[in-house]
PDB file of C-alpha atoms in Angstrom:
ATOM      1  CA  MET A   1       6.100  44.847 133.235  1.00  0.00           C
ATOM      2  CA  ASP A   2       6.319  46.553 136.422  1.00  0.00           C
ATOM      3  CA  ASP A   3       7.596  50.393 135.935  1.00  0.00           C
ATOM      4  CA  SER A   4       7.567  51.376 139.707  1.00  0.00           C
ATOM      5  CA  PRO A   5      11.092  51.750 141.128  1.00  0.00           C
ATOM      6  CA  GLN A   6      12.680  48.456 142.961  1.00  0.00           C
ATOM      7  CA  GLN A   7      12.137  48.711 146.551  1.00  0.00           C
ATOM      8  CA  GLN A   8      15.326  48.503 148.618  1.00  0.00           C
ATOM      9  CA  PRO A   9      15.317  45.720 151.202  1.00  0.00           C
ATOM     10  CA  LEU A  10      14.649  46.596 154.754  1.00  0.00           C
ATOM     11  CA  ALA A  11      17.401  44.434 156.255  1.00  0.00           C
ATOM     12  CA  LEU A  12      20.720  43.720 154.741  1.00  0.00           C
ATOM     13  CA  SER A  13      23.185  41.062 155.225  1.00  0.00           C
ATOM     14  CA  ILE A  14      26.601  41.645 156.606  1.00  0.00           C
ATOM     15  CA  ARG A  15      27.886  41.581 152.538  1.00  0.00           C
ATOM     16  CA  GLU A  16      25.097  43.880 151.627  1.00  0.00           C
ATOM     17  CA  ALA A  17      25.539  46.367 154.323  1.00  0.00           C
ATOM     18  CA  CYS A  18      29.256  46.390 153.604  1.00  0.00           C
ATOM     19  CA  ALA A  19      28.741  47.294 149.935  1.00  0.00           C
ATOM     20  CA  ALA A  20      26.177  49.840 150.870  1.00  0.00           C
ATOM     21  CA  ALA A  21      28.350  51.560 153.223  1.00  0.00           C
ATOM     22  CA  ASN A  22      31.478  51.116 151.250  1.00  0.00           C
ATOM     23  CA  VAL A  23      33.256  49.974 154.314  1.00  0.00           C
ATOM     24  CA  GLY A  24      35.118  46.662 155.263  1.00  0.00           C
ATOM     25  CA  ARG A  25      33.506  43.542 157.147  1.00  0.00           C
ATOM     26  CA  THR A  26      35.957  44.010 160.295  1.00  0.00           C
ATOM     27  CA  TYR A  27      35.196  47.573 160.576  1.00  0.00           C
ATOM     28  CA  LEU A  28      31.403  46.903 160.517  1.00  0.00           C
ATOM     29  CA  TYR A  29      31.709  43.921 162.923  1.00  0.00           C
ATOM     30  CA  ARG A  30      33.969  46.228 165.178  1.00  0.00           C
ATOM     31  CA  ALA A  31      30.963  48.965 165.164  1.00  0.00           C
ATOM     32  CA  MET A  32      28.446  46.221 166.237  1.00  0.00           C
ATOM     33  CA  GLN A  33      30.568  44.872 169.060  1.00  0.00           C
ATOM     34  CA  ALA A  34      31.274  48.507 170.182  1.00  0.00           C
ATOM     35  CA  GLY A  35      27.453  49.034 170.329  1.00  0.00           C
ATOM     36  CA  GLU A  36      27.633  51.794 167.674  1.00  0.00           C
ATOM     37  CA  LEU A  37      25.592  49.693 164.954  1.00  0.00           C
ATOM     38  CA  PRO A  38      22.585  47.734 165.929  1.00  0.00           C
ATOM     39  CA  ALA A  39      22.392  44.423 164.347  1.00  0.00           C
ATOM     40  CA  LYS A  40      19.592  41.616 164.295  1.00  0.00           C
ATOM     41  CA  LYS A  41      19.819  37.797 164.306  1.00  0.00           C
ATOM     42  CA  CYS A  42      17.577  36.024 162.208  1.00  0.00           C
ATOM     43  CA  GLY A  43      18.295  32.504 162.782  1.00  0.00           C
ATOM     44  CA  ARG A  44      21.942  31.837 161.975  1.00  0.00           C
ATOM     45  CA  HIS A  45      22.066  34.809 159.872  1.00  0.00           C
ATOM     46  CA  VAL A  46      22.922  38.765 160.940  1.00  0.00           C
ATOM     47  CA  ARG A  47      21.110  41.497 159.507  1.00  0.00           C
ATOM     48  CA  ILE A  48      21.306  45.015 159.805  1.00  0.00           C
ATOM     49  CA  LEU A  49      18.448  47.463 159.294  1.00  0.00           C
ATOM     50  CA  ARG A  50      18.806  49.746 156.400  1.00  0.00           C
ATOM     51  CA  ALA A  51      17.628  52.614 158.631  1.00  0.00           C
ATOM     52  CA  ASP A  52      20.249  51.595 161.330  1.00  0.00           C
ATOM     53  CA  LEU A  53      23.182  51.721 158.758  1.00  0.00           C
ATOM     54  CA  GLU A  54      22.067  55.101 157.412  1.00  0.00           C
ATOM     55  CA  GLN A  55      21.900  56.594 160.922  1.00  0.00           C
ATOM     56  CA  TRP A  56      25.320  55.079 162.085  1.00  0.00           C
ATOM     57  CA  LEU A  57      26.835  56.542 158.896  1.00  0.00           C
ATOM     58  CA  ARG A  58      25.304  59.818 159.667  1.00  0.00           C
ATOM     59  CA  ASP A  59      26.666  59.553 163.248  1.00  0.00           C
ATOM     60  CA  LEU A  60      30.386  58.918 162.105  1.00  0.00           C
ATOM     61  CA  PRO A  61      32.773  61.648 162.790  1.00  0.00           C
ATOM     62  CA  PRO A  62      33.655  64.279 159.930  1.00  0.00           C
ATOM     63  CA  ALA A  63      36.661  63.361 158.050  1.00  0.00           C
ATOM     64  CA  PHE A  64      38.055  66.861 158.604  1.00  0.00           C
ATOM     65  CA  ARG A  65      37.694  69.475 160.959  1.00  0.00           C
ATOM     66  CA  PRO A  66      38.071  73.192 159.961  1.00  0.00           C
ATOM     67  CA  LYS A  67      41.240  74.686 161.386  1.00  0.00           C
ATOM     68  CA  PRO A  68      40.211  77.463 163.690  1.00  0.00           C
ATOM     69  CA  ARG A  69      40.909  81.073 162.336  1.00  0.00           C
ATOM     70  CA  LEU A  70      43.170  83.672 164.372  1.00  0.00           C
ATOM     71  CA  ALA A  71      41.382  86.614 165.296  1.00  0.00           C
ATOM     72  CA  ALA A  72      43.286  89.990 164.473  1.00  0.00           C
ATOM     73  CA  GLY A  73      45.891  90.671 166.813  1.00  0.00           C
ATOM     74  CA  ASP A  74      45.891  87.081 168.393  1.00  0.00           C
ATOM     75  CA  ARG A  75      49.409  85.438 168.598  1.00  0.00           C
ATOM     76  CA  LYS A  76      50.615  82.722 166.091  1.00  0.00           C
ATOM     77  CA  PRO A  77      51.019  79.197 167.486  1.00  0.00           C
ATOM     78  CA  ASP A  78      54.499  78.566 168.412  1.00  0.00           C
ATOM     79  CA  TRP A  79      55.144  75.827 165.720  1.00  0.00           C
ATOM     80  CA  LEU A  80      53.747  78.318 163.064  1.00  0.00           C
ATOM     81  CA  ALA A  81      55.979  80.988 164.225  1.00  0.00           C
ATOM     82  CA  ARG A  82      58.920  78.668 164.341  1.00  0.00           C
ATOM     83  CA  GLN A  83      58.241  77.423 160.850  1.00  0.00           C
ATOM     84  CA  GLN A  84      57.968  81.028 159.473  1.00  0.00           C
ATOM     85  CA  ALA A  85      61.091  82.174 160.984  1.00  0.00           C
ATOM     86  CA  THR A  86      63.464  79.446 159.268  1.00  0.00           C
TER      87      THR A  86
END
């Protein structure tokens, strides 16, 4: 019996890449069409290198951006002033 950890494949099918990244197939294909995610052809099959998939995920924009804080004495945004006035 082999006690070494199972090696992860270097290239993933579309289905495997979707499962690994937890994204839908259409989203993945759109990223490939836009040139954001490199893909390779292997005969009739499309393969995505694991390293490329990981880099693509790292390059995605953050889900939330922190709101800028107002410095002391700065004016509140108009929408906030109106909301607090009512």
